[in-house]
Coordinates of C-alpha atoms in Angstrom, one line a residue:
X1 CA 24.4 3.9 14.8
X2 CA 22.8 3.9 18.4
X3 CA 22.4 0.0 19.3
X4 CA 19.0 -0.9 21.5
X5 CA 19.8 -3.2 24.5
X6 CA 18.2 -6.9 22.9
X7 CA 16.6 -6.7 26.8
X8 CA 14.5 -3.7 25.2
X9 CA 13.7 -5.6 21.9
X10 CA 13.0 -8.8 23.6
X11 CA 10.1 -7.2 25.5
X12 CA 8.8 -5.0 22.2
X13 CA 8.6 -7.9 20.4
X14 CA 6.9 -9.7 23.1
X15 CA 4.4 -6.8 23.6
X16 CA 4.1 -7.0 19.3
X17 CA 2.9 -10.4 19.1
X18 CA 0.5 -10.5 21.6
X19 CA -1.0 -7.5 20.0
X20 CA -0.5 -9.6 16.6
X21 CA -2.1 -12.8 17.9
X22 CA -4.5 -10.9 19.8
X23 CA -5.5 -8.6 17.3
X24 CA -5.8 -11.3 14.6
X25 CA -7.8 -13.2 16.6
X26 CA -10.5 -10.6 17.1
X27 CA -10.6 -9.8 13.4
X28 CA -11.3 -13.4 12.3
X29 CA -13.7 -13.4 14.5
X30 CA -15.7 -10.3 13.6
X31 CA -15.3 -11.3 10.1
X32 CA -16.8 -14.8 10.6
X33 CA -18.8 -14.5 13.5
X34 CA -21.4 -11.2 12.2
X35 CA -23.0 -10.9 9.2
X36 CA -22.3 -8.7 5.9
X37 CA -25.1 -6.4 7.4
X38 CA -24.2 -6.3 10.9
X39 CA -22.3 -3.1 12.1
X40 CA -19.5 -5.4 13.9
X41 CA -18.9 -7.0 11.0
X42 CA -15.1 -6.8 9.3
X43 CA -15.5 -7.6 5.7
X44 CA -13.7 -10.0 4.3
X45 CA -11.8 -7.8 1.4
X46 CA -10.5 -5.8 4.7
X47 CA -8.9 -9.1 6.3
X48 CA -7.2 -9.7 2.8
X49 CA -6.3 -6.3 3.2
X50 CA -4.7 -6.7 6.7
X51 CA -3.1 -9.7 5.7
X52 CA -1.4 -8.0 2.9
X53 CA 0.2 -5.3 5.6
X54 CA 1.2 -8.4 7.6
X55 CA 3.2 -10.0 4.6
X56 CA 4.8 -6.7 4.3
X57 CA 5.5 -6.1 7.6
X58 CA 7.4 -9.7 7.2
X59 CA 9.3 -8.3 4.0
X60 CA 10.3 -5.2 6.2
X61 CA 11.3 -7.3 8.8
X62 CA 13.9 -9.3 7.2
X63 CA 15.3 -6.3 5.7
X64 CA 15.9 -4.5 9.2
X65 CA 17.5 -7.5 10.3
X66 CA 20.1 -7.5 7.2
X67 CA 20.4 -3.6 7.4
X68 CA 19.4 -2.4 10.9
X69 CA 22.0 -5.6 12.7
X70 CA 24.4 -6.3 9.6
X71 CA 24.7 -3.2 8.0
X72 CA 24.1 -4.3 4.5
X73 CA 21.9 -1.9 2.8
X74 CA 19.8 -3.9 0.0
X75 CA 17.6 -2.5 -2.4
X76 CA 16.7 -5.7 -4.3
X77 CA 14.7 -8.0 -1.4
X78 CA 11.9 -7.4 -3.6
X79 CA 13.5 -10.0 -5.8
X80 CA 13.3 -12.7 -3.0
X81 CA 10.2 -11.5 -2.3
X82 CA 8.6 -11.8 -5.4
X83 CA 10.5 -15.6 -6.1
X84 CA 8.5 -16.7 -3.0
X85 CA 5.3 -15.3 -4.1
X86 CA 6.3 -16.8 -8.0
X87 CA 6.5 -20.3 -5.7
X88 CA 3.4 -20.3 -4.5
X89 CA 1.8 -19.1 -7.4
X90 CA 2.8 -22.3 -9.6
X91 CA 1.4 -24.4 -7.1
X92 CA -2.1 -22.6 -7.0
X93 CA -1.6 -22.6 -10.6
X94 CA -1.5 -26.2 -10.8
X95 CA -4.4 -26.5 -8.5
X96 CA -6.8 -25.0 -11.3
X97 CA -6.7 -28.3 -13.4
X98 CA -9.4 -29.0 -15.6
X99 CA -11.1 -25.4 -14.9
X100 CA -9.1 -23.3 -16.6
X101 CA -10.2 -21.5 -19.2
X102 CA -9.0 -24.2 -22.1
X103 CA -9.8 -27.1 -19.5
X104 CA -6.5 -28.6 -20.2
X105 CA -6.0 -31.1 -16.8
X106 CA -1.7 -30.2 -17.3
X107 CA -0.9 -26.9 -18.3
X108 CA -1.7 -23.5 -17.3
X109 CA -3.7 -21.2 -19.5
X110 CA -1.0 -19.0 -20.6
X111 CA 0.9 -22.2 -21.6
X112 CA -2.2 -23.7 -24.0
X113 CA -2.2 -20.1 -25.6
X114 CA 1.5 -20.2 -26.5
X115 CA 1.0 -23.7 -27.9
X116 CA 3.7 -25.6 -25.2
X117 CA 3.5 -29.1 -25.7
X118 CA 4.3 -30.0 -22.1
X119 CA 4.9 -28.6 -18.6
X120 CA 8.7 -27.4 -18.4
X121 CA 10.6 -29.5 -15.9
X122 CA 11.0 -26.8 -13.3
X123 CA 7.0 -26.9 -12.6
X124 CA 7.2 -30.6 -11.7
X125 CA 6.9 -31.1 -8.3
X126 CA 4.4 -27.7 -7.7
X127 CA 1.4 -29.9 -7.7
X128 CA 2.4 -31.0 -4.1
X129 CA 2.0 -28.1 -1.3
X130 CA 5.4 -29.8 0.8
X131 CA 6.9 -29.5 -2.3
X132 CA 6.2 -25.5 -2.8
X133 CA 6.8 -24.3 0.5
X134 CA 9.7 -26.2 0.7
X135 CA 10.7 -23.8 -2.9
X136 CA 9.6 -20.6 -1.1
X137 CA 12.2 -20.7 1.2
X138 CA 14.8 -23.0 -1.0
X139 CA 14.6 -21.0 -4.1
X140 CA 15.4 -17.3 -2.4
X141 CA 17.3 -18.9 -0.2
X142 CA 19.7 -20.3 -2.6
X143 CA 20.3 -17.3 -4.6
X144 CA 20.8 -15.1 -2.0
X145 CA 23.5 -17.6 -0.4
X146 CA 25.3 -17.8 -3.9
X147 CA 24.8 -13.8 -4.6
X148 CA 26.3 -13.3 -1.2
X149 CA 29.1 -15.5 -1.2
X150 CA 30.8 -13.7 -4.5
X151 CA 29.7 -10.5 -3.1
X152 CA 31.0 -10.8 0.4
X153 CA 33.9 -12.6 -0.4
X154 CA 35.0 -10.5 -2.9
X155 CA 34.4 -7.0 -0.3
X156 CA 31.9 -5.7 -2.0
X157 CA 30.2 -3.4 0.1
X158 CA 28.0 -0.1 0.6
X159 CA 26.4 1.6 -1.9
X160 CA 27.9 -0.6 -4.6
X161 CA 26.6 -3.9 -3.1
X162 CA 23.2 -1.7 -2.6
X163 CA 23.4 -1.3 -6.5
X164 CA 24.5 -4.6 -7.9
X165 CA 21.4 -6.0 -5.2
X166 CA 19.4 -3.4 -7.9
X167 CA 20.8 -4.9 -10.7
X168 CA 19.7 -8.1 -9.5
X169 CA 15.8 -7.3 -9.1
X170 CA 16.3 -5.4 -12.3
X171 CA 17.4 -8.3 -14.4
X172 CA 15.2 -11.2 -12.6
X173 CA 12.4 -8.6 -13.8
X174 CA 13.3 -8.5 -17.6
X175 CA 13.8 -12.6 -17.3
X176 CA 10.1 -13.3 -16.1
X177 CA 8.4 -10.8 -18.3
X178 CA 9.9 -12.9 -21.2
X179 CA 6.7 -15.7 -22.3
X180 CA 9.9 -18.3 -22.9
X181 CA 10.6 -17.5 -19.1
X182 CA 6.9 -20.5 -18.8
X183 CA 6.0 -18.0 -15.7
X184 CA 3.5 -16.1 -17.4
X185 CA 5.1 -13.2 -18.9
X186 CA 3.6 -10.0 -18.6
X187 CA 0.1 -11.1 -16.9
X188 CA 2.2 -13.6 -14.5
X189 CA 0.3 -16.2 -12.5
X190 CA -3.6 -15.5 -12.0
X191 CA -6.9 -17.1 -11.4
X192 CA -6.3 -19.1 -8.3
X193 CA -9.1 -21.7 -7.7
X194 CA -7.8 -23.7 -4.3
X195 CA -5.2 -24.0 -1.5
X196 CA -5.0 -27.3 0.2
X197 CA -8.6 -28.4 -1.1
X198 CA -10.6 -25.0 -0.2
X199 CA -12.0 -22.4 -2.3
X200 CA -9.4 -19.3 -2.1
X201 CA -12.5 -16.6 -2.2
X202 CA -14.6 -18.5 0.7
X203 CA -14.2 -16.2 3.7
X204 CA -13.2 -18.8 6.5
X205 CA -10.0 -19.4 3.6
X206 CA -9.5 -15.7 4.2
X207 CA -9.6 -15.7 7.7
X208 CA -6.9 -18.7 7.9
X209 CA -4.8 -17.3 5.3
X210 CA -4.7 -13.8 7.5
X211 CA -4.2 -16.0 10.8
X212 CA -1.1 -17.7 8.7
X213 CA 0.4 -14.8 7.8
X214 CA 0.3 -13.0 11.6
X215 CA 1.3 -16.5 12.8
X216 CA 4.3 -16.3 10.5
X217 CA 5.1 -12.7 11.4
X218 CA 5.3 -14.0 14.9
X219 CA 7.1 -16.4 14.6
X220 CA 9.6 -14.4 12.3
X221 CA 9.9 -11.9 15.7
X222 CA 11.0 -15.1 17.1
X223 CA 13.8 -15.8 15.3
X224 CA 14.6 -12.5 15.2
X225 CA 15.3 -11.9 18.3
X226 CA 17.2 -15.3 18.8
X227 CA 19.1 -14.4 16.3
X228 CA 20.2 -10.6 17.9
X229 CA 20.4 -12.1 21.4
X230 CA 22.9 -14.8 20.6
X231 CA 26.6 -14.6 20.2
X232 CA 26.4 -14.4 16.6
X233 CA 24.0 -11.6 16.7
X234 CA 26.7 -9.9 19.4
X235 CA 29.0 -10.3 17.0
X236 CA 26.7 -9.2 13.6
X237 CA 26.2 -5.7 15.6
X238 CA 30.2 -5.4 15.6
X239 CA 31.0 -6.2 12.2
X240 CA 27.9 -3.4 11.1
X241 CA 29.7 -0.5 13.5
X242 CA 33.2 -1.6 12.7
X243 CA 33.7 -3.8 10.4
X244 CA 37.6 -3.6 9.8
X245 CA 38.1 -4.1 13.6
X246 CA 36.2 -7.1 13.7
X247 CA 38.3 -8.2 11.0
X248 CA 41.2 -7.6 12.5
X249 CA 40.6 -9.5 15.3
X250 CA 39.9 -12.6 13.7
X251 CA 36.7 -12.6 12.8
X252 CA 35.5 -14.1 9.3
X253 CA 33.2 -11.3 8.7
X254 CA 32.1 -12.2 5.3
X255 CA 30.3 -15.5 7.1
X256 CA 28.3 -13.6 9.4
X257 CA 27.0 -11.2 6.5
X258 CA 26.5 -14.1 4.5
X259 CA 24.6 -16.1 6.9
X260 CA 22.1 -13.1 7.9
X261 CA 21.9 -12.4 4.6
X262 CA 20.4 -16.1 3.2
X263 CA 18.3 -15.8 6.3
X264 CA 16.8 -12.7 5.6
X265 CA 15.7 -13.5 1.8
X266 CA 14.1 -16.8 3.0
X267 CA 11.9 -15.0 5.2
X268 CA 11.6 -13.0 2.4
X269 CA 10.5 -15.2 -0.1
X270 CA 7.7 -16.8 3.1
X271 CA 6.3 -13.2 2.8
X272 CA 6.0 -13.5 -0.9
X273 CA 4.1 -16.6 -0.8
X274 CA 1.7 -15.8 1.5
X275 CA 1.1 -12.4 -0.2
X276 CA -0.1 -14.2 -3.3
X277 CA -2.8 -15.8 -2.3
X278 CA -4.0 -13.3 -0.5
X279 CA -3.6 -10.9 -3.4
X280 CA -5.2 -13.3 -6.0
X281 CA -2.0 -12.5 -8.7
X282 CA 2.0 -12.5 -9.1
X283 CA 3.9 -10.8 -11.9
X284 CA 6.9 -9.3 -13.3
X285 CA 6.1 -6.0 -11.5
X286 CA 7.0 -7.6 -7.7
X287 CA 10.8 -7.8 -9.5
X288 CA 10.6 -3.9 -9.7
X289 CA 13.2 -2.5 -8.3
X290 CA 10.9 0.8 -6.9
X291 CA 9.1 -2.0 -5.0
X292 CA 12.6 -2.8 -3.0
X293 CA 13.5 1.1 -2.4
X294 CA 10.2 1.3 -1.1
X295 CA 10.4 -1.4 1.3
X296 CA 13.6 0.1 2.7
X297 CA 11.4 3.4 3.7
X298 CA 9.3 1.8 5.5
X299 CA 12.2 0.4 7.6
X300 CA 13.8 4.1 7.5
X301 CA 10.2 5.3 8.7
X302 CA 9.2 2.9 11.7
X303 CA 12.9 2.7 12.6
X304 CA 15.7 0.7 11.7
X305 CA 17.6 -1.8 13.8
X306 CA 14.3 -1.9 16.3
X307 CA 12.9 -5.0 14.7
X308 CA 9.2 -3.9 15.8
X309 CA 10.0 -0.6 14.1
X310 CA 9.9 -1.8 10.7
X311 CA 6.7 -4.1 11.3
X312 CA 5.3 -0.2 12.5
X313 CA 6.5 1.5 9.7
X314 CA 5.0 -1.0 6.6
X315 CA 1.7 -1.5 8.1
X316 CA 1.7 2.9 8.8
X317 CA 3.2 3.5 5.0
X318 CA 0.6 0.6 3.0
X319 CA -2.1 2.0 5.0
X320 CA -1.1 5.5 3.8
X321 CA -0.8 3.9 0.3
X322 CA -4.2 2.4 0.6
X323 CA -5.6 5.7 1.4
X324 CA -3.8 8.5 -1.1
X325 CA -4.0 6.1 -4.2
X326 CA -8.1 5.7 -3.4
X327 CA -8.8 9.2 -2.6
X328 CA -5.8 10.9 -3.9
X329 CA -3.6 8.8 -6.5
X330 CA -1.8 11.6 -7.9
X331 CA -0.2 13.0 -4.6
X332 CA 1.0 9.5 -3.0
X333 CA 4.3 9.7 -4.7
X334 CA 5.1 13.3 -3.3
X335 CA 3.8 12.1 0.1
X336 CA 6.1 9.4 0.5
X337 CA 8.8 11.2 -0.5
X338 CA 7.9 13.9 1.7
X339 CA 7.8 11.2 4.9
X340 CA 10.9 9.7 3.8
X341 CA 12.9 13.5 3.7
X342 CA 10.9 14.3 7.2
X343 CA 11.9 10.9 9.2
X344 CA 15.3 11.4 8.0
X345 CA 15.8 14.6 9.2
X346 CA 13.7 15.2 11.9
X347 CA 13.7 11.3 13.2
X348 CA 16.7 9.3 12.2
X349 CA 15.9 6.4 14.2
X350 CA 11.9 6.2 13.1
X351 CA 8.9 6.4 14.4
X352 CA 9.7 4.0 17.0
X353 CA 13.4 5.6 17.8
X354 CA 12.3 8.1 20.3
X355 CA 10.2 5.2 22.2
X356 CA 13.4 3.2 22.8
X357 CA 15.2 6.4 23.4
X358 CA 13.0 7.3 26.0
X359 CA 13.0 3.7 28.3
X360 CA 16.9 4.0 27.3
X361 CA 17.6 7.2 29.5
X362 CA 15.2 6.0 32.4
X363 CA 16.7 2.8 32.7
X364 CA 19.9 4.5 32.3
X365 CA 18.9 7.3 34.6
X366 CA 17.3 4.3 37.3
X367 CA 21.0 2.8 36.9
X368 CA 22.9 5.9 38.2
X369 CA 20.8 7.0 40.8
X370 CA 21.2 3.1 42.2
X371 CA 25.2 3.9 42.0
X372 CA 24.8 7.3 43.5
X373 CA 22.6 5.9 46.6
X374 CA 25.2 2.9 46.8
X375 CA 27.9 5.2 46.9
X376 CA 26.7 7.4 49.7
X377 CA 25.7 4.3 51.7
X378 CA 28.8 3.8 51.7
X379 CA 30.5 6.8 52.0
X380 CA 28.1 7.5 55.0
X381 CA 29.3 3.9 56.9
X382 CA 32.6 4.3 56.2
X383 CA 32.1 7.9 58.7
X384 CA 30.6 5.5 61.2
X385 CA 33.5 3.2 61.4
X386 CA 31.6 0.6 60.0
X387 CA 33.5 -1.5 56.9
X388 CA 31.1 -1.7 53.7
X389 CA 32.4 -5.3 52.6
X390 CA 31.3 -6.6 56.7
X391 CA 28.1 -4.9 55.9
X392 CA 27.3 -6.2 52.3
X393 CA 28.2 -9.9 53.6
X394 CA 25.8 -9.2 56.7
X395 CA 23.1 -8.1 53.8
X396 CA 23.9 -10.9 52.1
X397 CA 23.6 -13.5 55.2
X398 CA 20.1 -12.2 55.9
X399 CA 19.2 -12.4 52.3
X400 CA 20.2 -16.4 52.1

């Protein structure tokens, strides 16, 4: 695979979120600054809409970081995903208090109806927000590091680790679709009231909620491209294009997967949780593992291994979703797999490849054409009688 210089990356992910914050901004402010009947006007179901893409864009991100700069190709982030969004949703749930539909100040709904007696000892604690964000990135977190440390230690790898991550999703799915599970079972978590003390339907809730999400996108670039430019990142690109070398030569290779790898499903498990609200419901049906293949495609499709790709390619492929399942539901499973068969073969590095591709050859065609001219300078004072090193410390006097 065709690594991008991190210089490159740095300055698309630079360009990204000032577009992000940018773009954001302007949208919260058509929303909240024009009426409902005013033509500048961005309704509010259309920020909950974009904010959506942008909690996607998160999910895609964290997978291109596992896959497109550790070469671990999972097919079950879903799973972390939907643990983050399960998270949030017990502390909106808890929120609701007395206004539930059985007015019971303790339990859920769903809890009254199956005649519990009590809240089950794994929803104290969800009442407090520190408390649930601290569990959206704790709880995926957690099982990823333990998944991956009997995984990677024991050499599992390609397209077996890609299924057992299946198997994962798969299995987390039939848990929490069980009503004994005490997260909702079939219908999952619904009929949020609040966040932090404001209504989740008023508009300016909307707005924020959007802004958080871009915000967190943002700052998931960030770390991103911290994380690619460091040593360890140096080093994460190595064990992906040769992994027995980098073993070889001392490196502990199942560390660095495992370490991107619990990374990864904790930024996984933010974009869940700020997906829920957003969303207004979490169920069993995140778990599915068709939801995980899919978020792979829309790495494949914007690009993987470009960081800014993947953000591309989810926010291009939801939108396309958005659009065939409203206007033409029974075609949207033939046109992604159409998209996924094209980028493959016609654009193995995405959407966003040939962009990189492009800036590649002219900086690398900028970069011999210096050479050349250097070289005939010299060439040229050396026929002169003139030495090249007297020269180059005369240029370098003047310059100081």
């Amino acid at each position: 695979m065709t690594t991008i210089s991190p210089i490159l990356l740095t300055r698309f992910a630079l360009g990204a979120i000032a577009i992000l914050l940018v773009g954001s901004l302007v949208v919260i402010y058509l929303n909240l600054a024009f009426d409902p009947g005013d033509p500048w006007h961005v309704p509010t179901y259309v920020v909950s809409l974009l904010g959506k893409y942008l909690a996607f864009a998160l999910l895609a991100l964290s997978i291109d970081l596992v896959w497109g700069f550790g070469g671990v190709l999972t097919l079950g982030h879903g799973a972390f995903f939907a643990l983050g969004g399960y998270a949030m949703g017990m502390y909106l749930m808890r929120q609701i208090g007395d206004r539930g539909v059985y007015g019971n100040p303790l339990l859920p709904d769903f809890m009254v109806f199956l005649n519990w007696d009590g809240l089950p000892w794994y929803w104290h604690g969800f009442d407090m927000f520190w408390f649930a964000a601290l569990m959206v990135v704790l709880v995926p977190g957690l099982l990823a590091f333990v998944f991956g440390w009997l995984a990677f230690r024991s050499r599992v790898t390609g397209v077996y680790l890609s299924i057992i991550t299946q198997a994962m999703t798969f299995a987390l799915m039939l848990a929490f679709f069980r009503n004994e599970m005490g997260f909702g079972g079939n219908n999952g978590l619904t009929d949020f009231k609040d966040i932090l003390g404001f209504s989740i339907q008023a508009r300016e809730t909307r707005a924020a909620l959007f802004f958080a999400t871009a915000l967190a996108l943002c700052l998931g670039l960030l770390l991103a491209i911290w994380l690619v430019r460091s040593r360890f990142g140096q080093a994460l690109v190595a064990v992906r294009d040769a992994e027995a070398r980098a073993r070889f030569i001392g490196y502990r290779v199942e560390h660095y997967k495992l370490i991107i790898w619990t990374v990864s499903a904790a930024m996984a498990g933010v974009a869940g949780a700020l997906y829920v609200p957003q969303v207004g419901i979490i169920n069993p049906g995140e778990f599915a593992p068709a939801n995980s293949i899919e978020a792979v495609i829309w790495v494949a499709v914007g690009g993987r291994g470009t960081l800014v790709g993947s953000i591309v390619g989810a926010v291009l492929v939801n939108f396309g979703k958005t659009y065939f399942t409203g206007a033409f539901p029974e075609l949207w499973l033939f046109v992604l797999g159409a998209l996924f068969v094209v980028v493959t073969v016609l654009l193995p590095r995405g959407i966003m490849g040939p962009f990189f591709g492009l800036i590649d050859r002219r900086r690398q065609r900028k970069l011999i054409a210096e050479q050349q001219e250097s070289a005939a300078r010299a060439s040229a004072e050396r026929e002169a009688g003139v030495d090249p090193d007297d020269t180059a410390m005369a240029r370098g006097g003047a310059a100081e």
